[in-house]
Amino acid sequence: MDAPMQTSRPDRSLLTAHEARLACRRGEITGSTAGLAPGHVQANLAVLPRDLATDFLLFAQRNPKPCPIIGVSAPGERRIPELGEDLDIATDIPGYRVWRNGELVEERRDVADLWTDDLVAFVIGCSFSFEAAMVEDGLPLRHVEMGVRVPMYRTTIPCRPAGPFGGPMVVSMRPLKPADAIRAVQITSRFPAVHGAPVHLGLPEAIGIHDLAKPDYGDPVRIGADEIPVFWACGVTPQSVIAASKPAFAITHAPGAMLITDRRNTEFAVI
Amino acid sequence: MDAPMQTSRPDRSLLTAHEARLACRRGEITGSTAGLAPGHVQANLAVLPRDLATDFLLFAQRNPKPCPIIGVSAPGERRIPELGEDLDIATDIPGYRVWRNGELVEERRDVADLWTDDLVAFVIGCSFSFEAAMVEDGLPLRHVEMGVRVPMYRTTIPCRPAGPFGGPMVVSMRPLKPADAIRAVQITSRFPAVHGAPVHLGLPEAIGIHDLAKPDYGDPVRIGADEIPVFWACGVTPQSVIAASKPAFAITHAPGAMLITDRRNTEFAVI
C-alpha cells in the first residue's frame, strides 16, 4: 500500500536566496541564475589584487552609474555579511572566470583554492533589479520576450578614469514606446544602486552607436517603428575596464552566473 | 540742498505674491505676469456655470495631467483661501476673457460686475512651476532663450470625456538633449500637480504631430540635431475642451496673464 518514495528535484524558484547559494556551493546549480530567489538582488563580481583596490573603488565612486558597488570584502575575506549571512564569495557563484594579465585563462565552478590574503572582492549591482521593477509595472522587456541576451554597446561616453582604470561606458538597450520610456525613467530612477535612470534615449549616433542591429555584446533585438531605444549604463563597463587594464590577476563571475544575495531589490529603491 | 523726491516704479520682481495680486487688482499691472513673485505658483483660470462644475471636475479627475486643478471656489465665491489669504478671483488677474456659447466676446481687466452666485472658479496648474524647477537644475528652455511662447500642438491622444467635456490633449514641447530629457523626466515627475512628467518624447508623428515647425498654439522653436522633442500635457487642453463644449457662459484668464498665488512651486513637489 505504500506509495513509492519520490525524490524529485525541488522547484528552483522556490529556494530562498540562502538555499540557492548553498545549492551553488554544492555544485547543484550550474549556469545561469536567472529566475532564482525572485525578488532578491543578483550581482556581478570582480575580484582584484589589493594593490588595485583603491583605484578600482575610486573608479566606481567616479562612475556610479556603470559601476554601482553594493558590497566589498575586507582584503583576503571571502564573506560579505551585508549581502548575506552565510555567503562565501569564492564558492557561491555557479561559474567563475579567471583572468591573468587581461586574458581569460580558465572557467571554474569555485575559486576557493585560488583565494589569497591579497584579494578584494567587489560586488556590483546588475540590471536584473531594475528590470524586475519594470516588469512589475507592466513594461515590456524585448530581450526577455525574444529569449535572448540584452543588447549592449560600447559608446563614446567616457568614464572618468582612476589609476589604470578607464575607457568608454558600455550601455544596455531596451526599446520602448515613448510613454513607456518616460515611465521607465521614473521607475529606474528609484534604483540608483543598480544603474539607476537611463543615460540616453533616442539618437543612438549621438553616443557613437552606428548600428543598433550590431551590438558589441549580447544579442540584437527587434525595435518597433513606434519605439525608441533607451540606454542604461551597464555592468559590462567595469568588466571591460578591468580587462583593458590587464591586471596580473582577476576573477569575475561567468556571464549569467550571478551572485544571489539576501538583499531584496526593493531595499535598493530610494523612495 | 534737498534732493528731489523720486517716485520711481518699484521693481516688479520684488513684490510679494500678495502685493502683486493687489497691484493687479488696482490695475497697476497689465499684460503678462511672467517674472512676478518668483518661486510662487502662477495658474490658469476657468470659470463655469454651476451646472457644468461637476462634469468639469470629473473631466479634471479623469485627465489630471492636462487639467491639474489646484483650487476651486465654492459656488458664487470669489475667494479661494487655499491659494492666497486675500485673493479675489474676479479682480486679481491682470486680464480676463469672457466667452458666450464658445465664442470670445470680450477682454477685460476685471470681471467683478459679471460675477454671480451661479459661477464656480477652477484654478489649474501651469507649466511655469515645473519650468522653474528645470531652470533651477540648469536645463535649457529654448522658448525662453528665444524670447517666444512655448510651442503647443493638438495631438491624437484622446482625453477621457466627462459630460460635454472631451477632445484631444494639447501638449507643449521643449527640445532637449537626451540626457537632459531624462533629467527633465525626473524633475517634472516631482510635480504631478502642475502637469508632471512628459507624456511623450521623440517620434512626434506617433501622437499626430506632423510638422514641429507649425505649432497649433504658441511659436515654433529651433530643435538641434542632437536634441529630441519632449512633450508635456498642457493647460491649453482644458481651455480648448471648454471652448469646444460651447458653454452658455465662461470666463478664462487672458493668455500670459496668470493668477499669482501665495503657494510656492516647491510646495507642489511630491518628494
Coordinates of C-alpha atoms in Angstrom, one line a residue:
Chain A
M1 CA 0.0 0.0 0.0
D2 CA 3.0 2.3 0.4
A3 CA 3.4 4.9 -2.4
P4 CA 6.9 4.8 -3.8
M5 CA 9.2 7.4 -2.4
Q6 CA 9.6 10.3 -4.8
T7 CA 13.0 12.1 -4.9
S8 CA 12.0 14.8 -7.4
R9 CA 14.2 17.9 -7.9
P10 CA 12.7 20.8 -5.9
D11 CA 11.4 23.8 -7.9
R12 CA 14.5 26.0 -8.2
S13 CA 12.3 29.2 -8.0
L14 CA 11.1 28.1 -4.5
L15 CA 14.6 28.2 -3.0
T16 CA 15.4 31.1 -0.6
A17 CA 18.4 33.2 -1.6
H18 CA 20.5 31.4 1.1
E19 CA 19.3 27.9 -0.2
A20 CA 20.2 28.9 -3.7
R21 CA 23.7 30.0 -2.7
L22 CA 24.2 26.7 -0.8
A23 CA 23.0 24.8 -3.9
C24 CA 25.5 26.7 -6.0
R25 CA 28.2 25.9 -3.4
R26 CA 27.4 22.2 -3.6
G27 CA 27.6 22.3 -7.4
E28 CA 23.9 21.5 -7.7
I29 CA 23.2 24.7 -9.7
T30 CA 25.3 25.5 -12.7
G31 CA 25.0 28.0 -15.5
S32 CA 22.5 30.9 -15.3
T33 CA 21.0 32.1 -12.1
A34 CA 18.0 33.7 -13.9
G35 CA 14.8 33.1 -12.0
L36 CA 16.4 32.0 -8.8
A37 CA 15.2 33.6 -5.5
P38 CA 12.8 36.0 -7.1
G39 CA 12.9 39.5 -5.6
H40 CA 16.5 39.2 -4.4
V41 CA 19.4 41.2 -5.8
Q42 CA 21.7 39.3 -8.1
A43 CA 25.0 40.9 -8.7
N44 CA 28.2 41.0 -10.7
L45 CA 31.6 40.0 -9.2
A46 CA 35.0 41.5 -9.7
V47 CA 38.0 40.3 -7.6
L48 CA 41.2 42.2 -7.8
P49 CA 44.6 42.2 -6.0
R50 CA 44.7 44.5 -3.0
D51 CA 47.1 47.0 -4.7
L52 CA 44.4 47.8 -7.3
A53 CA 41.5 48.0 -4.9
T54 CA 41.8 51.7 -4.1
D55 CA 42.0 52.7 -7.7
F56 CA 39.0 50.5 -8.5
L57 CA 37.0 51.9 -5.6
L58 CA 37.9 55.4 -6.9
F59 CA 36.8 54.4 -10.4
A60 CA 33.5 53.2 -9.0
Q61 CA 33.0 56.3 -7.0
R62 CA 33.6 58.4 -10.1
N63 CA 31.3 56.3 -12.3
P64 CA 28.4 55.1 -10.1
K65 CA 26.0 54.5 -13.0
P66 CA 28.0 51.9 -14.8
C67 CA 29.8 50.7 -11.7
P68 CA 27.4 50.6 -8.7
I69 CA 29.2 48.8 -5.9
I70 CA 26.9 47.2 -3.4
G71 CA 29.4 45.2 -1.4
V72 CA 33.2 44.9 -0.8
S73 CA 35.1 42.2 1.1
A74 CA 37.8 43.1 3.5
P75 CA 41.2 42.1 1.9
G76 CA 41.5 38.3 2.0
E77 CA 38.0 37.8 3.3
R78 CA 35.5 35.6 1.5
R79 CA 32.5 36.8 3.5
I80 CA 30.5 39.9 2.7
P81 CA 28.0 40.0 5.6
E82 CA 26.0 43.0 4.4
L83 CA 24.9 40.9 1.3
G84 CA 24.2 37.6 3.1
E85 CA 24.6 35.9 6.5
D86 CA 26.3 32.8 5.1
L87 CA 27.9 33.9 1.9
D88 CA 31.2 32.7 0.5
I89 CA 32.2 34.8 -2.4
A90 CA 34.7 32.1 -3.6
T91 CA 32.1 29.2 -3.8
D92 CA 28.6 30.6 -4.0
I93 CA 28.5 31.6 -7.6
P94 CA 27.8 28.8 -10.1
G95 CA 30.6 29.9 -12.5
Y96 CA 33.8 32.0 -12.3
R97 CA 36.2 33.3 -14.8
V98 CA 39.9 33.6 -14.0
W99 CA 42.0 36.3 -15.7
R100 CA 45.8 36.7 -15.9
N101 CA 47.3 39.8 -17.5
G102 CA 43.9 40.7 -19.0
E103 CA 43.5 37.2 -20.7
L104 CA 40.7 34.8 -19.8
V105 CA 42.7 31.7 -18.7
E106 CA 40.1 29.4 -17.0
E107 CA 36.4 28.9 -16.2
R108 CA 35.7 27.2 -12.9
R109 CA 32.9 26.3 -10.5
D110 CA 34.7 27.6 -7.5
V111 CA 37.8 29.6 -6.8
A112 CA 38.4 28.7 -3.1
D113 CA 41.8 27.3 -3.8
L114 CA 42.8 30.4 -5.7
W115 CA 41.9 32.7 -2.8
T116 CA 44.7 34.6 -1.1
D117 CA 45.0 37.2 1.5
D118 CA 45.8 39.6 -1.3
L119 CA 42.4 39.6 -2.9
V120 CA 39.5 42.0 -2.6
A121 CA 36.0 41.1 -3.9
F122 CA 33.8 43.8 -5.4
V123 CA 30.1 43.1 -5.8
I124 CA 28.4 45.3 -8.4
G125 CA 24.7 45.9 -8.9
C126 CA 23.0 44.5 -12.0
S127 CA 20.2 45.4 -14.3
F128 CA 18.1 42.4 -13.1
S129 CA 17.0 44.5 -10.2
F130 CA 15.6 47.4 -12.2
E131 CA 14.2 45.1 -14.8
A132 CA 12.2 43.3 -12.1
A133 CA 10.7 46.7 -11.2
M134 CA 9.9 47.4 -14.8
V135 CA 8.2 44.0 -15.3
E136 CA 6.3 44.6 -12.0
D137 CA 5.0 47.8 -13.6
G138 CA 3.9 46.0 -16.8
L139 CA 6.6 47.4 -19.0
P140 CA 7.8 45.0 -21.8
L141 CA 11.4 43.8 -22.0
R142 CA 12.0 42.9 -25.6
H143 CA 15.1 40.7 -25.0
V144 CA 13.1 38.7 -22.4
E145 CA 10.2 38.3 -24.8
M146 CA 12.6 37.1 -27.5
G147 CA 14.6 34.9 -25.1
V148 CA 17.9 36.5 -25.9
R149 CA 20.6 38.4 -24.0
V150 CA 20.1 42.2 -23.7
P151 CA 22.0 44.0 -26.5
M152 CA 25.0 46.0 -25.2
Y153 CA 27.0 48.7 -27.0
R154 CA 30.3 50.4 -26.4
T155 CA 29.7 54.2 -26.5
T156 CA 31.7 57.4 -27.0
I157 CA 30.7 58.4 -23.4
P158 CA 34.0 58.4 -21.5
C159 CA 34.2 57.0 -18.0
R160 CA 36.1 59.2 -15.5
P161 CA 39.4 57.4 -15.1
A162 CA 41.1 56.4 -11.9
G163 CA 44.6 54.9 -11.9
P164 CA 44.8 52.2 -14.6
F165 CA 41.0 52.1 -14.9
G166 CA 39.3 54.0 -17.7
G167 CA 37.6 53.7 -21.1
P168 CA 34.2 54.1 -22.7
M169 CA 30.9 53.4 -21.0
V170 CA 29.1 50.3 -22.1
V171 CA 25.3 50.6 -22.2
S172 CA 22.4 48.1 -22.5
M173 CA 19.5 48.9 -24.7
R174 CA 15.8 48.3 -24.3
P175 CA 13.3 49.5 -26.9
L176 CA 10.2 51.1 -25.5
K177 CA 7.3 53.2 -26.7
P178 CA 7.8 56.8 -25.7
A179 CA 5.3 56.8 -22.9
D180 CA 6.8 53.6 -21.5
A181 CA 10.3 55.1 -21.9
I182 CA 9.1 58.0 -19.6
R183 CA 7.7 55.5 -17.1
A184 CA 10.9 53.5 -17.3
V185 CA 12.9 56.7 -16.4
Q186 CA 10.7 57.2 -13.4
I187 CA 10.9 53.5 -12.3
T188 CA 14.6 53.0 -12.7
S189 CA 15.5 56.4 -11.2
R190 CA 14.3 54.9 -7.9
F191 CA 17.3 52.4 -8.1
P192 CA 20.5 54.4 -8.3
A193 CA 22.4 51.5 -6.7
V194 CA 21.6 49.2 -9.7
H195 CA 22.5 51.5 -12.6
G196 CA 19.5 53.9 -12.0
A197 CA 18.0 56.1 -14.7
P198 CA 18.9 55.7 -18.4
V199 CA 21.9 57.6 -19.6
H200 CA 20.5 58.2 -23.1
L201 CA 17.4 57.7 -25.3
G202 CA 16.7 58.1 -28.9
L203 CA 19.6 59.3 -31.2
P204 CA 22.0 56.4 -30.9
E205 CA 24.5 58.1 -33.2
A206 CA 24.9 60.8 -30.5
I207 CA 26.7 58.3 -28.3
G208 CA 28.6 56.6 -31.0
I209 CA 26.2 53.7 -31.8
H210 CA 26.0 53.4 -35.6
D211 CA 24.0 50.2 -36.0
L212 CA 21.6 49.0 -33.3
A213 CA 21.4 45.7 -35.1
K214 CA 25.1 45.0 -34.3
P215 CA 25.6 45.1 -30.5
D216 CA 29.1 44.8 -29.2
Y217 CA 27.8 42.3 -26.5
G218 CA 24.6 40.3 -26.2
D219 CA 22.1 39.9 -29.0
P220 CA 20.2 42.3 -31.3
V221 CA 16.5 42.8 -30.6
R222 CA 13.6 44.0 -32.7
I223 CA 12.7 47.7 -32.4
G224 CA 9.2 48.7 -33.5
A225 CA 8.6 51.8 -35.6
D226 CA 6.7 53.3 -32.6
E227 CA 9.5 52.6 -30.2
I228 CA 12.7 54.4 -29.2
P229 CA 15.9 52.9 -28.0
V230 CA 16.5 53.6 -24.3
F231 CA 20.1 53.1 -23.0
W232 CA 21.2 52.3 -19.4
A233 CA 24.8 52.2 -18.1
C234 CA 25.8 48.6 -18.0
G235 CA 27.8 46.4 -15.6
V236 CA 29.9 45.2 -18.5
T237 CA 31.6 48.6 -18.3
P238 CA 33.7 47.6 -15.2
Q239 CA 34.5 44.2 -16.7
S240 CA 35.8 45.8 -19.9
V241 CA 37.6 48.4 -17.9
I242 CA 39.3 45.8 -15.8
A243 CA 40.2 43.7 -18.8
A244 CA 41.7 46.8 -20.6
S245 CA 43.9 47.5 -17.5
K246 CA 45.4 44.0 -17.8
P247 CA 45.8 43.3 -14.0
A248 CA 48.2 40.5 -13.2
F249 CA 45.3 38.5 -11.7
A250 CA 41.5 38.9 -11.5
I251 CA 38.4 36.8 -11.0
T252 CA 34.9 37.6 -12.3
H253 CA 31.6 35.8 -12.5
A254 CA 30.9 33.9 -15.7
P255 CA 28.2 35.6 -17.8
G256 CA 24.7 34.9 -16.5
A257 CA 26.1 33.2 -13.3
M258 CA 25.4 35.9 -10.8
L259 CA 25.9 36.2 -7.0
I260 CA 22.5 35.8 -5.3
T261 CA 22.3 38.0 -2.3
D262 CA 19.9 38.1 0.7
R263 CA 19.1 41.7 -0.1
R264 CA 15.8 42.4 -1.8
N265 CA 15.5 44.5 -4.9
T266 CA 13.0 46.8 -3.2
E267 CA 15.6 47.6 -0.5
F268 CA 17.5 49.4 -3.1
A269 CA 14.6 51.7 -4.1
V270 CA 15.5 55.2 -2.7
I271 CA 11.8 56.1 -2.4
Chain B
M1 CA 20.0 121.2 -0.7
D2 CA 17.1 118.8 -0.7
A3 CA 17.3 116.1 -3.3
P4 CA 14.2 115.9 -5.4
M5 CA 11.7 113.3 -4.3
Q6 CA 11.8 110.3 -6.5
T7 CA 8.7 108.4 -7.2
S8 CA 10.2 105.6 -9.2
R9 CA 8.2 102.4 -10.0
P10 CA 9.2 99.6 -7.7
D11 CA 11.0 96.6 -9.2
R12 CA 8.1 94.3 -10.1
S13 CA 10.1 91.2 -9.3
L14 CA 10.4 92.4 -5.6
L15 CA 6.7 92.3 -5.0
T16 CA 5.3 89.5 -2.8
A17 CA 2.6 87.3 -4.3
H18 CA 0.0 89.2 -2.3
E19 CA 1.4 92.6 -3.3
A20 CA 1.4 91.5 -7.0
R21 CA -2.2 90.5 -6.7
L22 CA -3.1 93.8 -5.2
A23 CA -1.3 95.7 -7.9
C24 CA -3.2 93.6 -10.5
R25 CA -6.4 94.4 -8.6
R26 CA -5.6 98.2 -8.7
G27 CA -4.9 97.9 -12.4
E28 CA -1.2 98.8 -12.0
I29 CA -0.1 95.6 -13.6
T30 CA -1.4 94.7 -17.0
G31 CA -0.4 92.0 -19.5
S32 CA 1.9 89.2 -18.7
T33 CA 2.6 88.1 -15.2
A34 CA 5.9 86.5 -16.2
G35 CA 8.7 87.1 -13.6
L36 CA 6.3 88.3 -10.9
A37 CA 6.7 86.9 -7.4
P38 CA 9.4 84.4 -8.3
G39 CA 9.0 81.0 -6.7
H40 CA 5.3 81.3 -6.5
V41 CA 2.8 79.2 -8.4
Q42 CA 1.1 81.0 -11.2
A43 CA -2.1 79.4 -12.5
N44 CA -4.7 79.2 -15.3
L45 CA -8.3 80.2 -14.6
A46 CA -11.6 78.7 -15.9
V47 CA -14.9 79.9 -14.6
L48 CA -18.0 78.0 -15.4
P49 CA -21.7 78.0 -14.5
R50 CA -22.5 75.7 -11.6
D51 CA -24.4 73.2 -13.7
L52 CA -21.2 72.4 -15.6
A53 CA -19.0 72.3 -12.5
T54 CA -19.5 68.6 -11.7
D55 CA -18.8 67.4 -15.2
F56 CA -15.7 69.7 -15.4
L57 CA -14.4 68.4 -12.0
L58 CA -15.0 64.8 -13.3
F59 CA -13.1 65.7 -16.5
A60 CA -10.2 67.0 -14.5
Q61 CA -10.2 63.9 -12.2
R62 CA -10.0 61.8 -15.3
N63 CA -7.3 63.9 -17.0
P64 CA -5.0 65.1 -14.2
K65 CA -2.0 65.6 -16.5
P66 CA -3.5 68.2 -18.8
C67 CA -6.0 69.5 -16.3
P68 CA -4.4 69.6 -12.8
I69 CA -6.8 71.6 -10.6
I70 CA -5.1 73.2 -7.6
G71 CA -8.1 75.2 -6.3
V72 CA -11.8 75.5 -6.7
S73 CA -14.1 78.2 -5.4
A74 CA -17.4 77.5 -3.6
P75 CA -20.3 78.3 -6.0
G76 CA -20.7 82.1 -6.1
E77 CA -17.5 82.7 -4.0
R78 CA -14.7 84.8 -5.3
R79 CA -12.2 83.7 -2.6
I80 CA -10.1 80.6 -2.8
P81 CA -8.3 80.7 0.6
E82 CA -6.1 77.7 0.0
L83 CA -4.3 79.7 -2.8
G84 CA -4.0 83.0 -1.0
E85 CA -5.3 84.8 2.1
D86 CA -6.6 87.9 0.3
L87 CA -7.3 86.6 -3.2
D88 CA -10.2 87.8 -5.3
I89 CA -10.5 85.6 -8.4
A90 CA -12.7 88.3 -10.1
T91 CA -10.1 91.1 -9.8
D92 CA -6.6 89.8 -9.2
I93 CA -5.7 88.6 -12.6
P94 CA -4.5 91.4 -15.0
G95 CA -6.6 90.2 -17.9
Y96 CA -9.7 88.1 -18.4
R97 CA -11.6 86.7 -21.4
V98 CA -15.3 86.4 -21.5
W99 CA -16.9 83.6 -23.5
R100 CA -20.6 83.1 -24.6
N101 CA -21.6 80.0 -26.4
G102 CA -18.0 79.1 -27.1
E103 CA -17.2 82.5 -28.6
L104 CA -14.8 85.0 -27.2
V105 CA -16.9 88.1 -26.7
E106 CA -14.8 90.4 -24.6
E107 CA -11.4 91.0 -22.9
R108 CA -11.5 92.8 -19.6
R109 CA -9.3 93.9 -16.6
D110 CA -11.7 92.6 -14.1
V111 CA -14.9 90.6 -14.0
A112 CA -16.4 91.6 -10.7
D113 CA -19.6 93.0 -12.2
L114 CA -20.1 89.8 -14.2
W115 CA -19.8 87.6 -11.1
T116 CA -23.0 85.8 -10.0
D117 CA -23.9 83.2 -7.4
D118 CA -24.0 80.7 -10.3
L119 CA -20.3 80.7 -11.0
V120 CA -17.6 78.3 -10.0
A121 CA -13.9 79.2 -10.5
F122 CA -11.3 76.5 -11.3
V123 CA -7.6 77.3 -10.9
I124 CA -5.4 75.0 -12.9
G125 CA -1.7 74.4 -12.5
C126 CA 0.7 75.7 -15.2
S127 CA 4.0 74.7 -16.7
F128 CA 5.7 77.8 -15.2
S129 CA 6.1 75.8 -12.0
F130 CA 7.9 72.9 -13.5
E131 CA 9.9 75.2 -15.8
A132 CA 11.2 77.0 -12.7
A133 CA 12.4 73.6 -11.4
M134 CA 14.1 72.8 -14.7
V135 CA 15.9 76.2 -14.8
E136 CA 16.9 75.7 -11.2
D137 CA 18.6 72.5 -12.3
G138 CA 20.4 74.2 -15.2
L139 CA 18.3 72.7 -18.0
P140 CA 17.8 75.0 -21.1
L141 CA 14.4 76.2 -22.1
R142 CA 14.6 77.0 -25.8
H143 CA 11.4 79.2 -26.0
V144 CA 12.7 81.3 -23.1
E145 CA 16.2 81.6 -24.8
M146 CA 14.4 82.7 -28.0
G147 CA 12.0 85.0 -26.2
V148 CA 8.9 83.4 -27.7
R149 CA 5.9 81.4 -26.4
V150 CA 6.3 77.7 -25.9
P151 CA 5.1 75.8 -29.0
M152 CA 1.9 73.8 -28.4
Y153 CA 0.3 71.1 -30.5
R154 CA -3.0 69.3 -30.7
T155 CA -2.4 65.6 -30.5
T156 CA -4.2 62.4 -31.3
I157 CA -4.1 61.5 -27.6
P158 CA -7.7 61.5 -26.5
C159 CA -8.8 62.9 -23.2
R160 CA -11.2 60.8 -21.2
P161 CA -14.5 62.6 -21.7
A162 CA -16.9 63.7 -19.0
G163 CA -20.3 65.1 -19.8
P164 CA -19.9 67.7 -22.5
F165 CA -16.1 67.9 -22.0
G166 CA -13.8 65.9 -24.2
G167 CA -11.4 66.2 -27.1
P168 CA -7.7 65.8 -27.9
M169 CA -4.9 66.5 -25.5
V170 CA -2.8 69.6 -26.3
V171 CA 0.9 69.3 -25.5
S172 CA 3.7 71.8 -25.1
M173 CA 7.1 70.9 -26.5
R174 CA 10.6 71.6 -25.2
P175 CA 13.6 70.3 -27.2
L176 CA 16.3 68.8 -25.1
K177 CA 19.5 66.7 -25.5
P178 CA 18.7 63.1 -24.5
A179 CA 20.5 63.2 -21.1
D180 CA 18.7 66.4 -20.3
A181 CA 15.4 64.9 -21.4
I182 CA 16.0 62.1 -18.9
R183 CA 16.8 64.6 -16.2
A184 CA 13.7 66.6 -17.2
V185 CA 11.5 63.5 -16.7
Q186 CA 13.0 63.1 -13.2
I187 CA 12.5 66.8 -12.3
T188 CA 9.0 67.2 -13.6
S189 CA 7.8 63.9 -12.2
R190 CA 8.2 65.6 -8.8
F191 CA 5.4 68.0 -9.8
P192 CA 2.3 65.9 -10.6
A193 CA 0.0 68.9 -9.7
V194 CA 1.5 71.0 -12.4
H195 CA 1.4 68.7 -15.4
G196 CA 4.1 66.4 -14.0
A197 CA 6.2 64.1 -16.2
P198 CA 6.2 64.4 -20.0
V199 CA 3.6 62.4 -21.9
H200 CA 5.7 61.7 -24.9
L201 CA 9.2 62.2 -26.3
G202 CA 10.7 61.7 -29.7
L203 CA 8.5 60.4 -32.5
P204 CA 6.1 63.3 -32.9
E205 CA 4.2 61.5 -35.7
A206 CA 3.2 58.9 -33.1
I207 CA 0.9 61.4 -31.4
G208 CA -0.3 63.1 -34.6
I209 CA 2.2 65.9 -34.8
H210 CA 3.3 66.1 -38.5
D211 CA 5.3 69.3 -38.5
L212 CA 7.0 70.6 -35.4
A213 CA 7.7 73.9 -37.2
K214 CA 3.9 74.6 -37.3
P215 CA 2.6 74.5 -33.7
D216 CA -1.2 74.9 -33.2
Y217 CA -0.6 77.5 -30.5
G218 CA 2.5 79.5 -29.5
D219 CA 5.6 79.8 -31.6
P220 CA 8.0 77.4 -33.3
V221 CA 11.4 76.9 -31.7
R222 CA 14.7 75.7 -33.1
I223 CA 15.5 72.0 -32.5
G224 CA 19.1 70.9 -32.6
A225 CA 20.3 67.8 -34.5
D226 CA 21.4 66.5 -31.1
E227 CA 18.1 67.1 -29.4
I228 CA 14.7 65.3 -29.2
P229 CA 11.3 67.0 -28.7
V230 CA 9.9 66.4 -25.3
F231 CA 6.1 66.8 -24.8
W232 CA 4.2 67.7 -21.7
A233 CA 0.4 67.8 -21.2
C234 CA -0.6 71.5 -21.5
G235 CA -3.2 73.7 -19.7
V236 CA -4.5 74.8 -23.1
T237 CA -6.2 71.4 -23.1
P238 CA -9.0 72.4 -20.7
Q239 CA -9.3 75.7 -22.4
S240 CA -9.9 74.1 -25.8
V241 CA -12.1 71.4 -24.2
I242 CA -14.3 74.2 -22.6
A243 CA -14.4 76.1 -25.9
A244 CA -15.5 73.0 -27.8
S245 CA -18.3 72.3 -25.3
K246 CA -19.7 75.8 -26.0
P247 CA -21.0 76.6 -22.5
A248 CA -23.5 79.5 -22.4
F249 CA -21.0 81.5 -20.3
A250 CA -17.4 81.1 -19.2
I251 CA -14.5 83.3 -18.1
T252 CA -10.8 82.5 -18.5
H253 CA -7.6 84.3 -17.9
A254 CA -6.1 86.1 -20.9
P255 CA -3.0 84.4 -22.3
G256 CA 0.1 85.1 -20.2
A257 CA -2.0 86.9 -17.6
M258 CA -2.0 84.3 -14.8
L259 CA -3.3 84.1 -11.3
I260 CA -0.4 84.6 -8.9
T261 CA -0.9 82.5 -5.8
D262 CA 0.7 82.5 -2.3
R263 CA 1.7 78.9 -2.8
R264 CA 5.3 78.1 -3.6
N265 CA 6.3 76.0 -6.5
T266 CA 8.3 73.8 -4.2
E267 CA 5.2 73.0 -2.1
F268 CA 3.9 71.1 -5.1
A269 CA 7.0 68.8 -5.2
V270 CA 5.9 65.4 -4.0
I271 CA 9.3 64.4 -2.8

